[in-house]
PDB file of C-alpha atoms in Angstrom:
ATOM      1  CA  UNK A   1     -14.968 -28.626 -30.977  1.00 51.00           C
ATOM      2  CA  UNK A   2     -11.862 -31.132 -30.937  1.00 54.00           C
ATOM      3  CA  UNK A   3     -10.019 -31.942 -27.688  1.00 55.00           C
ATOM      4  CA  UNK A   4      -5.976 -30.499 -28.680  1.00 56.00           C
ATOM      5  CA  UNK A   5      -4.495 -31.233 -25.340  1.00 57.00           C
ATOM      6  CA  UNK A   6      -4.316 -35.522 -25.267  1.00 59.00           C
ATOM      7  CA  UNK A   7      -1.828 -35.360 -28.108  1.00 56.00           C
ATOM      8  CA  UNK A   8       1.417 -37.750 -28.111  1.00 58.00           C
ATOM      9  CA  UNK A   9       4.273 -35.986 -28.459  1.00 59.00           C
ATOM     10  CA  UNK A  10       6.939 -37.185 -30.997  1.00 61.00           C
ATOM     11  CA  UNK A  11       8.279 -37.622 -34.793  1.00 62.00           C
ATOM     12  CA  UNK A  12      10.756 -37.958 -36.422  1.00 62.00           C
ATOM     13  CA  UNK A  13      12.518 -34.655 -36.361  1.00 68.00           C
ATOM     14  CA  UNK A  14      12.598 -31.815 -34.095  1.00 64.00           C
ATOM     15  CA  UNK A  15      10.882 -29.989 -36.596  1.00 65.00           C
ATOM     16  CA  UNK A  16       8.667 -32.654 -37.425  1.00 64.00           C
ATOM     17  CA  UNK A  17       7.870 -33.244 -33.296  1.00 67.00           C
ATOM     18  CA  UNK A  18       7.213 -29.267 -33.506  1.00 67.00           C
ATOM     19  CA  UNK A  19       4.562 -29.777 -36.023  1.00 71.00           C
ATOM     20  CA  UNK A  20       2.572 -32.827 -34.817  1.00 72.00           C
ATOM     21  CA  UNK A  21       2.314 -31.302 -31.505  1.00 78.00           C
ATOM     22  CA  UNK A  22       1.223 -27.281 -32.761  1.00 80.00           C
ATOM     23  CA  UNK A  23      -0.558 -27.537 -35.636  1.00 86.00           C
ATOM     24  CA  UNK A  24      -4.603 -26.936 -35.786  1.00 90.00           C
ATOM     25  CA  UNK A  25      -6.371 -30.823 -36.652  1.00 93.00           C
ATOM     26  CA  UNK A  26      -6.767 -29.002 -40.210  1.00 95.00           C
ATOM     27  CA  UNK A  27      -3.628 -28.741 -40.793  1.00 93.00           C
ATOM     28  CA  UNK A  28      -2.167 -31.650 -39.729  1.00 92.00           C
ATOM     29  CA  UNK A  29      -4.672 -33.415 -41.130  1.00 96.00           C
ATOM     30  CA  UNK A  30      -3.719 -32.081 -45.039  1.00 95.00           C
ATOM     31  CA  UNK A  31      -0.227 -32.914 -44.308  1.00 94.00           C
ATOM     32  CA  UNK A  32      -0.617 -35.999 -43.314  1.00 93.00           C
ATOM     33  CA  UNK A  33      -2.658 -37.076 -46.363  1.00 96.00           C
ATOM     34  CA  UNK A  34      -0.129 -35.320 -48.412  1.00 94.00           C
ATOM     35  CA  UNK A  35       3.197 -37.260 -46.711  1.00 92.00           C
ATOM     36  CA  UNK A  36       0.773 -40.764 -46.660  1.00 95.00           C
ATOM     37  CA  UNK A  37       0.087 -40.276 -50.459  1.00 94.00           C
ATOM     38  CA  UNK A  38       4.187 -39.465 -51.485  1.00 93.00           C
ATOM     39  CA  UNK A  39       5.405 -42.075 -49.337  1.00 92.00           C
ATOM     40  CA  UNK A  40       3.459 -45.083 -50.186  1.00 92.00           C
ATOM     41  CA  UNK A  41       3.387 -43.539 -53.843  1.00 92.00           C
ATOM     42  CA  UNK A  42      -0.952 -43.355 -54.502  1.00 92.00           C
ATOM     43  CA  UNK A  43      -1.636 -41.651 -57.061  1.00 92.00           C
ATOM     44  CA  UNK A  44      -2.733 -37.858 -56.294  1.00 91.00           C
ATOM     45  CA  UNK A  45      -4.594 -37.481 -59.151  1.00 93.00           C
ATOM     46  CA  UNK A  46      -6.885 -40.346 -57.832  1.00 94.00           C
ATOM     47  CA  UNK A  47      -7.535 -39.601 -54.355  1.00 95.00           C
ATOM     48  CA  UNK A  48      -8.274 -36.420 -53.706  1.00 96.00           C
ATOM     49  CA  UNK A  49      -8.378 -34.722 -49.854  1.00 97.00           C
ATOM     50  CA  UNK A  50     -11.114 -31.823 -49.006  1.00 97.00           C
ATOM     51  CA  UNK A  51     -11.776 -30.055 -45.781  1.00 97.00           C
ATOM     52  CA  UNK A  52     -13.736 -27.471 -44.287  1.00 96.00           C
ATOM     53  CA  UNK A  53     -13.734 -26.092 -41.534  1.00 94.00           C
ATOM     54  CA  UNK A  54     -15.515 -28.537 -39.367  1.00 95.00           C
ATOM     55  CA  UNK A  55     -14.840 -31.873 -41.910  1.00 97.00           C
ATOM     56  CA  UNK A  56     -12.709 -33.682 -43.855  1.00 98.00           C
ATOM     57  CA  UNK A  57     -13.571 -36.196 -46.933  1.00 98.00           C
ATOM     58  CA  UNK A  58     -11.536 -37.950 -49.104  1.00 97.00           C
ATOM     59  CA  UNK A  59     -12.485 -39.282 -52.609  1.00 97.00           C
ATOM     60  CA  UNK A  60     -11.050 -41.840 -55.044  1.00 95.00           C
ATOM     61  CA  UNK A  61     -11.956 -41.065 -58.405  1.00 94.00           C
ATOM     62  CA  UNK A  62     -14.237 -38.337 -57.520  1.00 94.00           C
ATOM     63  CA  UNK A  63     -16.289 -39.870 -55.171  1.00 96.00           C
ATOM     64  CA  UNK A  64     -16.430 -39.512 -51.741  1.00 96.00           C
ATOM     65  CA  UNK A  65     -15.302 -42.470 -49.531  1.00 96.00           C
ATOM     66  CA  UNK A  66     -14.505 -41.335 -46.219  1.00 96.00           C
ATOM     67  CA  UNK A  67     -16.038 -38.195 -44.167  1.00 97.00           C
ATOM     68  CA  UNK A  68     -15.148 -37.450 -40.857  1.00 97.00           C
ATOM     69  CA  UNK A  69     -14.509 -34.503 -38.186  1.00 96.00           C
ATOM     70  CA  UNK A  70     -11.937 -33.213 -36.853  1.00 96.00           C
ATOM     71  CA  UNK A  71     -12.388 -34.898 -33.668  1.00 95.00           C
ATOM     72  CA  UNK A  72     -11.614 -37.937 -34.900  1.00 96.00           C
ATOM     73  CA  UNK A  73      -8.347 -36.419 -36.038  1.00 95.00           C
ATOM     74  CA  UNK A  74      -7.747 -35.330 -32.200  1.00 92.00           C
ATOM     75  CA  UNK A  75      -8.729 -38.683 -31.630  1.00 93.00           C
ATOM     76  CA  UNK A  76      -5.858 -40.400 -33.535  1.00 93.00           C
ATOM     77  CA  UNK A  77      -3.541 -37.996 -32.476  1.00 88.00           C
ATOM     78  CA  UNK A  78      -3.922 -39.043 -28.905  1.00 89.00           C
ATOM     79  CA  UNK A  79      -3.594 -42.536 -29.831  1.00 92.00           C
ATOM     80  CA  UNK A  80      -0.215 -42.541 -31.548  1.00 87.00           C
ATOM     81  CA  UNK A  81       2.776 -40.074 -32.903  1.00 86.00           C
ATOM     82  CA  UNK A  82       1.671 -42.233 -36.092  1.00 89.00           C
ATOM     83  CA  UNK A  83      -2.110 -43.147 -35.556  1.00 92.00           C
ATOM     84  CA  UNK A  84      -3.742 -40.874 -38.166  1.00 94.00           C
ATOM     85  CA  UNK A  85      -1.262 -41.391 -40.587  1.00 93.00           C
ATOM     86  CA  UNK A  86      -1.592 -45.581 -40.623  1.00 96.00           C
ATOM     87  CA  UNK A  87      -5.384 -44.920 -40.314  1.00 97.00           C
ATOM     88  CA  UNK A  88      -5.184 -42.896 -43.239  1.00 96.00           C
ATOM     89  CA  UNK A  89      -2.833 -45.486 -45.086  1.00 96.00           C
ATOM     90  CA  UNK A  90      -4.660 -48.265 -44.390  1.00 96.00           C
ATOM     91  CA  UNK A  91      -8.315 -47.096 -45.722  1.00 96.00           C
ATOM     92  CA  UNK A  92      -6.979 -45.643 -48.796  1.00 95.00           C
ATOM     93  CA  UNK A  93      -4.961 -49.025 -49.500  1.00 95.00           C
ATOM     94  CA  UNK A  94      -8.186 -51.000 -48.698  1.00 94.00           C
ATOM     95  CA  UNK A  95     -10.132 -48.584 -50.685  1.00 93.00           C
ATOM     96  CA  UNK A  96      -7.902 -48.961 -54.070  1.00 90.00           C
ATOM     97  CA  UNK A  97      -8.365 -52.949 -53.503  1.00 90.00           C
ATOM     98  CA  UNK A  98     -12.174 -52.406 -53.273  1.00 89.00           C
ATOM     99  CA  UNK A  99     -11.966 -51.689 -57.394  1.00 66.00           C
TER     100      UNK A  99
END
């Protein structure tokens, strides 16, 4: 099991502060794909996010690239407000310049 209680508080709302510092490494970890995808406008239809319960893997064009737990979520978290999300950013940007 992940270690919840070495996260770094912060964001970039109250709301958003709430959220990074409550939600389950699941969770967070879906939303942050979601808000890295959006903001530095990949294309959704071309990497894809799955979980489980114990896992996470993302794809670009239907096939799998990345798989890790949700430790290393945790991980990130207790690195940075913004850790996972630049982690995530930055190996899905190196991964569309692989092609």
């Amino acid at each position: 099991m992940y270690n919840s209680t070495k996260r770094v508080p912060g964001g970039s709302s109250y709301a958003d502060a709430v959220f990074r510092t409550t939600a389950d490494a699941k969770s967070y970890a879906q939303k942050m794909f979601h808000r890295v995808i959006e903001k530095k406008s990949f294309n959704p239809h071309e990497i894809r996010f799955f979980a489980t319960e114990d896992f996470f893997m993302l794809a670009y064009q239907k096939i799998p690239f990345i798989v890790e737990d949700f430790s290393f979520v945790e991980l990130k978290r207790s690195e940075g407000v913004h850790a996972f999300e630049e982690w995530l950013s930055k190996t899905i940007f190196q991964k569309i310049r692989e092609k």
